[in-house]
mmCIF file of C-alpha atoms in Angstrom:
data_model
loop_
_atom_site.group_PDB
_atom_site.id
_atom_site.type_symbol
_atom_site.label_atom_id
_atom_site.label_comp_id
_atom_site.label_asym_id
_atom_site.label_seq_id
_atom_site.Cartn_x
_atom_site.Cartn_y
_atom_site.Cartn_z
ATOM 1 C CA UNK A 132 10.264 -0.002 25.503
ATOM 2 C CA UNK A 133 7.587 -1.790 27.522
ATOM 3 C CA UNK A 134 5.523 -4.132 25.348
ATOM 4 C CA UNK A 135 2.973 -5.007 28.035
ATOM 5 C CA UNK A 136 -0.512 -3.523 27.736
ATOM 6 C CA UNK A 137 -1.418 -0.746 30.121
ATOM 7 C CA UNK A 138 -4.726 -1.299 31.960
ATOM 8 C CA UNK A 139 -6.446 0.948 29.408
ATOM 9 C CA UNK A 140 -4.892 -0.930 26.493
ATOM 10 C CA UNK A 141 -5.826 -4.288 28.019
ATOM 11 C CA UNK A 142 -9.434 -3.129 28.308
ATOM 12 C CA UNK A 143 -9.392 -1.960 24.703
ATOM 13 C CA UNK A 144 -7.943 -5.315 23.602
ATOM 14 C CA UNK A 145 -10.653 -7.232 25.479
ATOM 15 C CA UNK A 146 -13.358 -5.084 23.898
ATOM 16 C CA UNK A 147 -11.921 -5.563 20.402
ATOM 17 C CA UNK A 148 -11.479 -9.316 20.884
ATOM 18 C CA UNK A 149 -15.062 -9.730 22.075
ATOM 19 C CA UNK A 150 -16.487 -7.770 19.143
ATOM 20 C CA UNK A 151 -14.430 -9.694 16.576
ATOM 21 C CA UNK A 152 -15.404 -12.991 18.158
ATOM 22 C CA UNK A 153 -19.080 -12.052 17.877
ATOM 23 C CA UNK A 154 -19.027 -10.482 14.403
ATOM 24 C CA UNK A 155 -16.209 -11.880 12.243
ATOM 25 C CA UNK A 156 -17.139 -13.892 9.098
ATOM 26 C CA UNK A 157 -15.885 -17.155 10.559
ATOM 27 C CA UNK A 158 -17.025 -19.153 7.539
ATOM 28 C CA UNK A 159 -14.133 -17.492 5.657
ATOM 29 C CA UNK A 160 -11.468 -18.032 8.336
ATOM 30 C CA UNK A 161 -9.793 -21.135 6.876
ATOM 31 C CA UNK A 162 -9.940 -19.830 3.324
ATOM 32 C CA UNK A 163 -8.378 -16.540 4.401
ATOM 33 C CA UNK A 164 -5.657 -18.325 6.333
ATOM 34 C CA UNK A 165 -4.626 -20.297 3.260
ATOM 35 C CA UNK A 166 -5.076 -17.521 0.699
ATOM 36 C CA UNK A 167 -2.153 -16.399 -1.412
ATOM 37 C CA UNK A 168 -0.098 -13.230 -1.267
ATOM 38 C CA UNK A 169 -0.520 -9.913 -3.030
ATOM 39 C CA UNK A 170 -4.290 -9.568 -2.864
ATOM 40 C CA UNK A 171 -7.576 -10.975 -1.640
ATOM 41 C CA UNK A 172 -8.533 -14.320 -3.177
ATOM 42 C CA UNK A 173 -11.637 -16.291 -2.221
ATOM 43 C CA UNK A 174 -13.451 -19.120 -3.969
ATOM 44 C CA UNK A 175 -16.566 -19.407 -1.826
ATOM 45 C CA UNK A 176 -17.819 -15.870 -2.519
ATOM 46 C CA UNK A 177 -16.996 -12.664 -4.349
ATOM 47 C CA UNK A 178 -13.957 -11.212 -2.510
ATOM 48 C CA UNK A 179 -15.031 -7.595 -3.097
ATOM 49 C CA UNK A 180 -18.485 -8.292 -1.660
ATOM 50 C CA UNK A 181 -16.957 -9.997 1.385
ATOM 51 C CA UNK A 182 -14.428 -7.190 1.876
ATOM 52 C CA UNK A 183 -17.026 -4.417 1.671
ATOM 53 C CA UNK A 184 -19.403 -6.247 4.020
ATOM 54 C CA UNK A 185 -16.701 -6.654 6.686
ATOM 55 C CA UNK A 186 -15.514 -3.054 6.307
ATOM 56 C CA UNK A 187 -19.073 -1.697 6.592
ATOM 57 C CA UNK A 188 -19.732 -3.816 9.673
ATOM 58 C CA UNK A 189 -16.564 -2.468 11.294
ATOM 59 C CA UNK A 190 -17.473 1.090 10.364
ATOM 60 C CA UNK A 191 -21.003 0.871 11.725
ATOM 61 C CA UNK A 192 -19.632 -0.403 15.046
ATOM 62 C CA UNK A 193 -16.844 2.193 15.254
ATOM 63 C CA UNK A 194 -13.915 -0.109 14.415
ATOM 64 C CA UNK A 195 -12.855 1.317 11.026
ATOM 65 C CA UNK A 196 -9.799 3.573 10.530
ATOM 66 C CA UNK A 197 -9.482 3.764 14.284
ATOM 67 C CA UNK A 198 -6.842 6.499 14.412
ATOM 68 C CA UNK A 199 -8.760 8.870 12.122
ATOM 69 C CA UNK A 200 -10.763 11.675 13.793
ATOM 70 C CA UNK A 201 -14.390 10.821 14.474
ATOM 71 C CA UNK A 202 -15.673 13.525 12.138
ATOM 72 C CA UNK A 203 -13.874 11.820 9.243
ATOM 73 C CA UNK A 204 -15.133 8.299 9.940
ATOM 74 C CA UNK A 205 -12.641 7.095 12.530
ATOM 75 C CA UNK A 206 -12.630 6.660 16.286
ATOM 76 C CA UNK A 207 -9.852 8.992 17.359
ATOM 77 C CA UNK A 208 -7.813 6.258 19.035
ATOM 78 C CA UNK A 209 -4.072 6.190 19.605
ATOM 79 C CA UNK A 210 -1.694 4.451 17.161
ATOM 80 C CA UNK A 211 -1.074 1.797 19.825
ATOM 81 C CA UNK A 212 -4.761 0.936 19.963
ATOM 82 C CA UNK A 213 -4.723 0.657 16.187
ATOM 83 C CA UNK A 214 -1.923 -1.915 16.483
ATOM 84 C CA UNK A 215 -3.880 -3.821 19.133
ATOM 85 C CA UNK A 216 -6.885 -3.950 16.801
ATOM 86 C CA UNK A 217 -4.732 -5.319 13.953
ATOM 87 C CA UNK A 218 -3.306 -7.989 16.243
ATOM 88 C CA UNK A 219 -6.764 -9.076 17.323
ATOM 89 C CA UNK A 220 -8.317 -8.898 13.852
ATOM 90 C CA UNK A 221 -5.747 -11.433 12.694
ATOM 91 C CA UNK A 222 -6.586 -13.322 9.511
ATOM 92 C CA UNK A 223 -9.701 -11.223 8.903
ATOM 93 C CA UNK A 224 -7.437 -8.237 8.240
ATOM 94 C CA UNK A 225 -6.881 -9.759 4.778
ATOM 95 C CA UNK A 226 -10.395 -8.590 3.935
ATOM 96 C CA UNK A 227 -9.083 -5.024 4.199
ATOM 97 C CA UNK A 228 -6.721 -5.491 1.221
ATOM 98 C CA UNK A 229 -8.906 -3.579 -1.300
ATOM 99 C CA UNK A 230 -8.902 -0.560 1.038
ATOM 100 C CA UNK A 231 -5.234 -0.573 2.044
ATOM 101 C CA UNK A 232 -4.149 2.116 -0.437
ATOM 102 C CA UNK A 233 -7.064 4.366 0.438
ATOM 103 C CA UNK A 234 -6.781 3.936 4.189
ATOM 104 C CA UNK A 235 -2.989 3.910 4.407
ATOM 105 C CA UNK A 236 -1.945 6.409 1.711
ATOM 106 C CA UNK A 237 -4.706 8.396 0.016
ATOM 107 C CA UNK A 238 -6.766 9.102 3.119
ATOM 108 C CA UNK A 239 -3.861 10.565 5.144
ATOM 109 C CA UNK A 240 -2.919 12.748 2.153
ATOM 110 C CA UNK A 241 -6.455 14.137 1.800
ATOM 111 C CA UNK A 242 -6.527 14.645 5.574
ATOM 112 C CA UNK A 243 -3.280 16.623 5.468
ATOM 113 C CA UNK A 244 -3.901 18.703 2.341
ATOM 114 C CA UNK A 245 -7.616 18.669 1.505
ATOM 115 C CA UNK A 246 -10.248 21.263 2.288
ATOM 116 C CA UNK A 247 -12.547 20.682 5.237
ATOM 117 C CA UNK A 248 -15.400 20.069 2.798
ATOM 118 C CA UNK A 249 -13.375 17.444 0.916
ATOM 119 C CA UNK A 250 -12.389 15.672 4.132
ATOM 120 C CA UNK A 251 -15.943 15.476 5.443
ATOM 121 C CA UNK A 252 -17.338 14.375 2.079
ATOM 122 C CA UNK A 253 -14.778 11.785 1.023
ATOM 123 C CA UNK A 254 -13.112 10.300 4.102
ATOM 124 C CA UNK A 255 -16.164 8.712 5.812
ATOM 125 C CA UNK A 256 -17.065 6.951 2.550
ATOM 126 C CA UNK A 257 -13.490 5.711 2.327
ATOM 127 C CA UNK A 258 -13.500 4.529 5.943
ATOM 128 C CA UNK A 259 -16.782 2.649 5.507
ATOM 129 C CA UNK A 260 -15.682 0.799 2.379
ATOM 130 C CA UNK A 261 -18.328 2.518 0.263
ATOM 131 C CA UNK A 262 -15.546 3.934 -1.914
ATOM 132 C CA UNK A 263 -12.179 2.492 -2.926
ATOM 133 C CA UNK A 264 -9.196 4.676 -3.840
ATOM 134 C CA UNK A 265 -6.085 4.089 -5.949
ATOM 135 C CA UNK A 266 -2.796 5.929 -6.319
ATOM 136 C CA UNK A 267 -2.069 7.322 -9.808
ATOM 137 C CA UNK A 268 1.683 7.950 -9.649
ATOM 138 C CA UNK A 269 3.933 5.649 -11.712
ATOM 139 C CA UNK A 270 4.243 6.051 -15.479
ATOM 140 C CA UNK A 271 5.939 4.023 -18.243
ATOM 141 C CA UNK A 272 8.794 6.547 -18.445
ATOM 142 C CA UNK A 273 8.777 7.535 -14.767
ATOM 143 C CA UNK A 274 8.587 4.657 -12.327
ATOM 144 C CA UNK A 275 11.299 5.003 -9.739
ATOM 145 C CA UNK A 276 11.972 8.571 -10.940
ATOM 146 C CA UNK A 277 8.500 9.762 -9.998
ATOM 147 C CA UNK A 278 9.339 13.433 -10.618
ATOM 148 C CA UNK A 279 9.979 12.563 -14.272
ATOM 149 C CA UNK A 280 6.275 11.952 -14.946
ATOM 150 C CA UNK A 281 4.710 13.319 -18.154
ATOM 151 C CA UNK A 282 0.954 13.250 -17.523
ATOM 152 C CA UNK A 283 -0.145 16.843 -18.173
ATOM 153 C CA UNK A 284 -2.660 18.997 -16.320
ATOM 154 C CA UNK A 285 -3.524 22.224 -18.148
ATOM 155 C CA UNK A 286 -6.068 24.903 -17.338
ATOM 156 C CA UNK A 287 -9.287 24.618 -19.337
ATOM 157 C CA UNK A 288 -9.612 27.294 -22.018
ATOM 158 C CA UNK A 289 -13.205 28.132 -21.076
ATOM 159 C CA UNK A 290 -12.221 30.184 -18.022
ATOM 160 C CA UNK A 291 -13.853 27.750 -15.572
ATOM 161 C CA UNK A 292 -10.620 27.187 -13.673
ATOM 162 C CA UNK A 293 -10.925 23.441 -14.273
ATOM 163 C CA UNK A 294 -7.963 21.294 -15.293
ATOM 164 C CA UNK A 295 -7.699 19.069 -18.379
ATOM 165 C CA UNK A 296 -5.666 15.884 -17.916
ATOM 166 C CA UNK A 297 -3.906 13.923 -20.655
ATOM 167 C CA UNK A 298 -1.415 11.118 -20.198
ATOM 168 C CA UNK A 299 -0.954 7.623 -18.831
ATOM 169 C CA UNK A 300 -0.250 5.867 -15.535
ATOM 170 C CA UNK A 301 0.864 2.272 -15.027
ATOM 171 C CA UNK A 302 1.131 -0.321 -12.241
ATOM 172 C CA UNK A 303 -1.909 1.238 -10.569
ATOM 173 C CA UNK A 304 -3.084 -1.295 -7.972
ATOM 174 C CA UNK A 305 -6.838 -1.764 -7.734
ATOM 175 C CA UNK A 306 -7.742 0.893 -10.312
ATOM 176 C CA UNK A 307 -10.425 -1.367 -11.816
ATOM 177 C CA UNK A 308 -12.285 -1.360 -8.481
ATOM 178 C CA UNK A 309 -11.676 2.275 -7.515
ATOM 179 C CA UNK A 310 -14.133 5.154 -7.457
ATOM 180 C CA UNK A 311 -11.437 7.768 -6.739
ATOM 181 C CA UNK A 312 -7.737 8.169 -7.405
ATOM 182 C CA UNK A 313 -4.927 10.355 -6.095
ATOM 183 C CA UNK A 314 -3.334 11.875 -9.214
ATOM 184 C CA UNK A 315 0.059 13.568 -9.537
ATOM 185 C CA UNK A 316 0.407 15.510 -12.805
ATOM 186 C CA UNK A 317 2.718 18.062 -14.421
ATOM 187 C CA UNK A 318 1.316 21.582 -14.545
ATOM 188 C CA UNK A 319 4.481 23.468 -15.512
ATOM 189 C CA UNK A 320 7.148 21.896 -17.760
ATOM 190 C CA UNK A 321 9.290 25.067 -17.788
ATOM 191 C CA UNK A 322 10.648 24.619 -14.257
ATOM 192 C CA UNK A 323 12.811 21.827 -12.735
ATOM 193 C CA UNK A 324 10.936 18.545 -12.599
ATOM 194 C CA UNK A 325 10.214 18.500 -8.857
ATOM 195 C CA UNK A 326 8.746 22.026 -8.943
ATOM 196 C CA UNK A 327 6.221 21.709 -11.767
ATOM 197 C CA UNK A 328 3.911 19.078 -10.256
ATOM 198 C CA UNK A 329 0.428 19.414 -8.762
ATOM 199 C CA UNK A 330 -1.686 16.873 -6.857
ATOM 200 C CA UNK A 331 -5.391 16.220 -7.478
ATOM 201 C CA UNK A 332 -7.987 13.674 -6.505
ATOM 202 C CA UNK A 333 -9.915 12.314 -9.461
ATOM 203 C CA UNK A 334 -13.296 10.649 -9.923
ATOM 204 C CA UNK A 335 -12.312 7.454 -11.756
ATOM 205 C CA UNK A 336 -15.738 7.435 -13.445
ATOM 206 C CA UNK A 337 -14.975 10.705 -15.245
ATOM 207 C CA UNK A 338 -15.297 10.752 -19.051
ATOM 208 C CA UNK A 339 -11.936 10.084 -20.673
ATOM 209 C CA UNK A 340 -10.598 7.719 -17.992
ATOM 210 C CA UNK A 341 -9.784 4.231 -19.313
ATOM 211 C CA UNK A 342 -8.548 1.438 -17.025
ATOM 212 C CA UNK A 343 -6.806 -1.571 -18.609
ATOM 213 C CA UNK A 344 -5.863 -4.447 -16.244
ATOM 214 C CA UNK A 345 -2.398 -5.958 -16.697
ATOM 215 C CA UNK A 346 -2.150 -9.751 -16.770
ATOM 216 C CA UNK A 347 0.659 -10.800 -14.425
ATOM 217 C CA UNK A 348 2.778 -13.945 -14.502
ATOM 218 C CA UNK A 349 0.690 -15.397 -11.658
ATOM 219 C CA UNK A 350 -2.386 -14.943 -13.925
ATOM 220 C CA UNK A 351 -3.831 -12.277 -11.636
ATOM 221 C CA UNK A 352 -4.752 -8.733 -12.605
ATOM 222 C CA UNK A 353 -4.144 -6.536 -9.581
ATOM 223 C CA UNK A 354 -2.148 -3.909 -11.530
ATOM 224 C CA UNK A 355 -3.522 -1.658 -14.256
ATOM 225 C CA UNK A 356 -2.705 0.870 -16.916
ATOM 226 C CA UNK A 357 -4.809 4.024 -16.731
ATOM 227 C CA UNK A 358 -5.200 6.364 -19.719
ATOM 228 C CA UNK A 359 -6.454 9.970 -19.536
ATOM 229 C CA UNK A 360 -7.902 11.687 -22.601
ATOM 230 C CA UNK A 361 -9.091 15.236 -21.992
ATOM 231 C CA UNK A 362 -10.274 14.370 -18.485
ATOM 232 C CA UNK A 363 -11.726 17.382 -16.664
ATOM 233 C CA UNK A 364 -11.000 17.931 -12.948
ATOM 234 C CA UNK A 365 -12.454 20.862 -10.955
ATOM 235 C CA UNK A 366 -9.861 23.039 -9.240
ATOM 236 C CA UNK A 367 -11.669 22.261 -5.972
ATOM 237 C CA UNK A 368 -10.175 18.754 -6.248
ATOM 238 C CA UNK A 369 -6.629 20.066 -6.096
ATOM 239 C CA UNK A 370 -4.572 19.130 -3.022
ATOM 240 C CA UNK A 371 -2.034 21.740 -2.016
ATOM 241 C CA UNK A 372 -0.790 24.678 -4.101
ATOM 242 C CA UNK A 373 -0.238 24.644 -7.855
ATOM 243 C CA UNK A 374 3.345 23.517 -8.355
ATOM 244 C CA UNK A 375 3.502 22.117 -4.826
ATOM 245 C CA UNK A 376 2.603 18.554 -5.750
ATOM 246 C CA UNK A 377 5.982 17.100 -4.858
ATOM 247 C CA UNK A 378 5.618 18.122 -1.206
ATOM 248 C CA UNK A 379 2.089 16.693 -1.177
ATOM 249 C CA UNK A 380 3.344 13.453 -2.720
ATOM 250 C CA UNK A 381 5.923 13.087 0.060
ATOM 251 C CA UNK A 382 3.030 12.762 2.522
ATOM 252 C CA UNK A 383 1.671 9.912 0.397
ATOM 253 C CA UNK A 384 5.044 8.224 -0.079
ATOM 254 C CA UNK A 385 6.007 8.320 3.605
ATOM 255 C CA UNK A 386 2.673 6.799 4.555
ATOM 256 C CA UNK A 387 3.002 4.301 1.708
ATOM 257 C CA UNK A 388 6.341 2.991 2.936
ATOM 258 C CA UNK A 389 5.096 2.835 6.508
ATOM 259 C CA UNK A 390 1.934 1.018 5.393
ATOM 260 C CA UNK A 391 3.718 -1.445 3.107
ATOM 261 C CA UNK A 392 6.783 -1.978 5.292
ATOM 262 C CA UNK A 393 4.833 -2.489 8.509
ATOM 263 C CA UNK A 394 2.245 -4.801 6.953
ATOM 264 C CA UNK A 395 4.208 -6.676 4.305
ATOM 265 C CA UNK A 396 4.205 -10.458 4.837
ATOM 266 C CA UNK A 397 7.578 -12.186 4.810
ATOM 267 C CA UNK A 398 6.427 -15.800 4.620
ATOM 268 C CA UNK A 399 8.413 -16.776 7.712
ATOM 269 C CA UNK A 400 5.464 -17.997 9.845
ATOM 270 C CA UNK A 401 4.269 -20.118 6.903
ATOM 271 C CA UNK A 402 7.742 -21.558 6.335
ATOM 272 C CA UNK A 403 8.152 -22.402 10.020
ATOM 273 C CA UNK A 404 4.739 -24.074 10.067
ATOM 274 C CA UNK A 405 5.620 -26.085 6.954
ATOM 275 C CA UNK A 406 9.038 -27.151 8.288
ATOM 276 C CA UNK A 407 7.489 -28.369 11.548
ATOM 277 C CA UNK A 408 4.734 -30.265 9.736
ATOM 278 C CA UNK A 409 7.164 -32.041 7.391
ATOM 279 C CA UNK A 410 9.914 -32.680 9.940
ATOM 280 C CA UNK A 411 12.394 -30.531 8.007
ATOM 281 C CA UNK A 412 12.869 -28.512 11.185
ATOM 282 C CA UNK A 413 15.001 -31.372 12.527
ATOM 283 C CA UNK A 414 17.561 -30.818 9.761
ATOM 284 C CA UNK A 415 20.418 -28.650 11.156
ATOM 285 C CA UNK A 416 20.826 -26.826 7.828
ATOM 286 C CA UNK A 417 17.133 -25.965 7.733
ATOM 287 C CA UNK A 418 17.257 -24.927 11.374
ATOM 288 C CA UNK A 419 20.093 -22.520 10.645
ATOM 289 C CA UNK A 420 18.131 -20.864 7.845
ATOM 290 C CA UNK A 421 15.040 -20.613 10.037
ATOM 291 C CA UNK A 422 17.076 -19.019 12.820
ATOM 292 C CA UNK A 423 18.479 -16.416 10.430
ATOM 293 C CA UNK A 424 15.009 -15.483 9.181
ATOM 294 C CA UNK A 425 13.603 -15.488 12.711
ATOM 295 C CA UNK A 426 16.151 -12.806 13.651
ATOM 296 C CA UNK A 427 15.219 -10.727 10.607
ATOM 297 C CA UNK A 428 11.499 -11.118 11.346
ATOM 298 C CA UNK A 429 12.099 -9.884 14.906
ATOM 299 C CA UNK A 430 14.103 -6.944 13.597
ATOM 300 C CA UNK A 431 11.261 -5.979 11.269
ATOM 301 C CA UNK A 432 8.757 -6.258 14.096
ATOM 302 C CA UNK A 433 10.676 -4.005 16.458
ATOM 303 C CA UNK A 434 11.526 -1.513 13.717
ATOM 304 C CA UNK A 435 7.788 -1.247 13.057
ATOM 305 C CA UNK A 436 7.241 -0.693 16.791
ATOM 306 C CA UNK A 437 9.657 2.248 16.679
ATOM 307 C CA UNK A 438 7.590 3.794 13.889
ATOM 308 C CA UNK A 439 4.420 3.225 15.897
ATOM 309 C CA UNK A 440 6.005 4.868 18.932
ATOM 310 C CA UNK A 441 6.876 7.896 16.786
ATOM 311 C CA UNK A 442 3.290 8.091 15.555
ATOM 312 C CA UNK A 443 2.008 7.903 19.120
ATOM 313 C CA UNK A 444 3.999 11.087 19.823
ATOM 314 C CA UNK A 445 2.378 12.877 16.887
ATOM 315 C CA UNK A 446 5.399 12.589 14.594
ATOM 316 C CA UNK A 447 5.129 12.121 10.803
ATOM 317 C CA UNK A 448 6.402 8.828 9.332
ATOM 318 C CA UNK A 449 10.000 9.305 8.262
ATOM 319 C CA UNK A 450 12.447 7.839 5.737
ATOM 320 C CA UNK A 451 13.550 5.115 8.183
ATOM 321 C CA UNK A 452 10.351 3.262 7.299
ATOM 322 C CA UNK A 453 11.983 2.405 3.977
ATOM 323 C CA UNK A 454 14.062 -0.149 5.914
ATOM 324 C CA UNK A 455 11.081 -2.390 6.641
ATOM 325 C CA UNK A 456 9.962 -2.630 3.046
ATOM 326 C CA UNK A 457 13.502 -3.157 1.742
ATOM 327 C CA UNK A 458 14.179 -6.075 4.109
ATOM 328 C CA UNK A 459 10.719 -7.653 3.954
ATOM 329 C CA UNK A 460 10.556 -7.668 0.144
ATOM 330 C CA UNK A 461 13.806 -9.553 -0.407
ATOM 331 C CA UNK A 462 13.106 -11.803 2.584
ATOM 332 C CA UNK A 463 9.778 -12.918 1.148
ATOM 333 C CA UNK A 464 11.379 -13.761 -2.184
ATOM 334 C CA UNK A 465 14.204 -15.733 -0.541
ATOM 335 C CA UNK A 466 11.804 -17.665 1.697
ATOM 336 C CA UNK A 467 9.555 -18.575 -1.233
ATOM 337 C CA UNK A 468 12.492 -19.957 -3.199
ATOM 338 C CA UNK A 469 13.808 -21.891 -0.222
ATOM 339 C CA UNK A 470 10.423 -23.392 0.618
ATOM 340 C CA UNK A 471 9.993 -24.581 -2.964
ATOM 341 C CA UNK A 472 13.467 -26.130 -2.821
ATOM 342 C CA UNK A 473 12.406 -28.030 0.304
ATOM 343 C CA UNK A 474 9.375 -29.311 -1.589
ATOM 344 C CA UNK A 475 11.580 -30.775 -4.312
ATOM 345 C CA UNK A 476 9.738 -31.675 -7.518
ATOM 346 C CA UNK A 477 6.447 -30.992 -5.740
ATOM 347 C CA UNK A 478 7.479 -27.333 -5.707
ATOM 348 C CA UNK A 479 6.416 -27.152 -9.357
ATOM 349 C CA UNK A 480 2.757 -27.708 -8.469
ATOM 350 C CA UNK A 481 0.782 -24.459 -8.333
ATOM 351 C CA UNK A 482 -2.727 -25.816 -7.773
ATOM 352 C CA UNK A 483 -3.593 -24.924 -4.162
ATOM 353 C CA UNK A 484 -5.948 -27.902 -3.923
ATOM 354 C CA UNK A 485 -3.084 -30.306 -4.695
ATOM 355 C CA UNK A 486 0.181 -28.605 -3.750
ATOM 356 C CA UNK A 487 1.923 -29.038 -0.423
ATOM 357 C CA UNK A 488 1.260 -26.019 1.764
ATOM 358 C CA UNK A 489 -1.687 -25.123 -0.492
ATOM 359 C CA UNK A 490 0.717 -23.504 -3.003
ATOM 360 C CA UNK A 491 1.262 -20.518 -0.726
ATOM 361 C CA UNK A 492 4.990 -20.459 -1.491
ATOM 362 C CA UNK A 493 4.387 -20.739 -5.229
ATOM 363 C CA UNK A 494 1.992 -17.784 -5.019
ATOM 364 C CA UNK A 495 4.582 -15.918 -2.960
ATOM 365 C CA UNK A 496 7.341 -16.608 -5.493
ATOM 366 C CA UNK A 497 5.265 -15.333 -8.401
ATOM 367 C CA UNK A 498 4.119 -12.212 -6.545
ATOM 368 C CA UNK A 499 7.337 -11.325 -4.701
ATOM 369 C CA UNK A 500 9.202 -9.581 -7.585
ATOM 370 C CA UNK A 501 6.489 -6.910 -7.564
ATOM 371 C CA UNK A 502 7.016 -6.265 -3.850
ATOM 372 C CA UNK A 503 10.575 -5.190 -4.595
ATOM 373 C CA UNK A 504 9.372 -2.588 -7.089
ATOM 374 C CA UNK A 505 6.056 -1.217 -5.803
ATOM 375 C CA UNK A 506 6.210 1.579 -3.272
ATOM 376 C CA UNK A 507 9.807 2.324 -4.253
ATOM 377 C CA UNK A 508 12.284 -0.114 -5.788
ATOM 378 C CA UNK A 509 15.116 -1.620 -3.728
ATOM 379 C CA UNK A 510 17.582 0.783 -5.328
ATOM 380 C CA UNK A 511 15.498 3.866 -4.530
ATOM 381 C CA UNK A 512 14.993 2.716 -0.935
ATOM 382 C CA UNK A 513 18.737 2.168 -0.471
ATOM 383 C CA UNK A 514 19.377 5.711 -1.687
ATOM 384 C CA UNK A 515 16.749 7.080 0.719
ATOM 385 C CA UNK A 516 18.258 5.179 3.647
ATOM 386 C CA UNK A 517 21.793 6.225 2.698
ATOM 387 C CA UNK A 518 21.019 9.902 2.210
ATOM 388 C CA UNK A 519 18.229 10.659 4.673
ATOM 389 C CA UNK A 520 18.887 8.176 7.477
ATOM 390 C CA UNK A 521 22.669 7.672 7.409
ATOM 391 C CA UNK A 522 23.535 11.133 6.090
ATOM 392 C CA UNK A 523 25.770 9.865 3.272
ATOM 393 C CA UNK A 524 26.524 12.064 0.234
ATOM 394 C CA UNK A 525 23.677 12.288 -2.259
ATOM 395 C CA UNK A 526 23.818 10.848 -5.767
ATOM 396 C CA UNK A 527 24.863 13.291 -8.461
ATOM 397 C CA UNK A 528 21.692 14.541 -10.199
ATOM 398 C CA UNK A 529 22.628 16.455 -13.325
ATOM 399 C CA UNK A 530 19.000 17.354 -14.096
ATOM 400 C CA UNK A 531 18.229 18.808 -10.660
ATOM 401 C CA UNK A 532 18.051 22.452 -11.733
ATOM 402 C CA UNK A 533 17.217 21.938 -15.411
ATOM 403 C CA UNK A 534 13.725 22.862 -16.680
ATOM 404 C CA UNK A 535 11.769 19.687 -17.321
ATOM 405 C CA UNK A 536 11.166 20.489 -20.998
ATOM 406 C CA UNK A 537 14.923 20.922 -21.506
ATOM 407 C CA UNK A 538 15.842 17.467 -20.173
ATOM 408 C CA UNK A 539 16.928 15.191 -23.083
ATOM 409 C CA UNK A 540 14.631 12.221 -23.625
ATOM 410 C CA UNK A 541 17.216 10.094 -25.466
ATOM 411 C CA UNK A 542 20.950 9.824 -26.008
ATOM 412 C CA UNK A 543 20.681 11.359 -29.443
ATOM 413 C CA UNK A 544 21.377 15.015 -30.176
#
């Protein structure tokens, strides 16, 4: 693989660099560089206002969702040019955090399964930052086992063809800021669990939708519970066939793991910077740890390049993208712990205005457990890699062909 820019790519890079240099919100650069992990955090101004302003400016100039078709709000560029843009955008890419689920997961699903009317109506507003989307998948009783979800979608009794939704979702990132959500619900409990699901997109402002933020151990509220009480969805907002929701969800999940795995921070550049600044890099034991993580960081980078190369050939993201998320999640947690050990007693300080390294490692340590659960837990990803990448025998699934309403919900008879 040749990593040098072609003449066309070099010209694109120069154009992108010049535009960013002229238009980026440079007054936020230092604050963005030092911001924590797992979200967008600013003190000088409202982060949502700053994020929407930057996204709208990119959209108006033709730099938003570059690989999307022009008619849906993009620019129709190649995946490689999208990577070049991300490289040049640098720290300002953190302002895109509120849109990451919509741009990386929901948008591609609507593009693959939605009607032409839905694509032209919804996608440009998503690309411009006018609307934010969330992903309504996980439930209290069905996290890693997504097909075990219990949120119900039933036809309205008035003959309108609409659907009535009742149930609950949990761990929904950004739901409190979202105007739309991608919703997977059960429409037929009499068939095996993977076959009775249907996908919809839902107006989060609909009557009967209640969003309750979850307070996390880092005192942030990026995750939410979402409750549905007799929520009405028009059949025109269905994606894919009735009962075909599992296949639609695979489009979302493959893009999710590519999006998370390719863009997940590991903390290695921050650790290296800290070790150099403190002189810890001269310690042979520290050097050995840094070398080990440097190798892993390079492996993640080149694995992501392989996925990008596949995309450039028109291929759909595959199960091998689970590798990036699996490695990056545990790596970030290990680096956070090690950095705090290097800080000694100062590692207890969580105030970014006082702590060494502006408490970036403390923020990483408190956020990192979630990275090993969201978008597929470590255990689920290992199964995917084993079965779909390595071709190993599948786990025994005793409920595979059992109707969902016949699956026991407890160990009691």
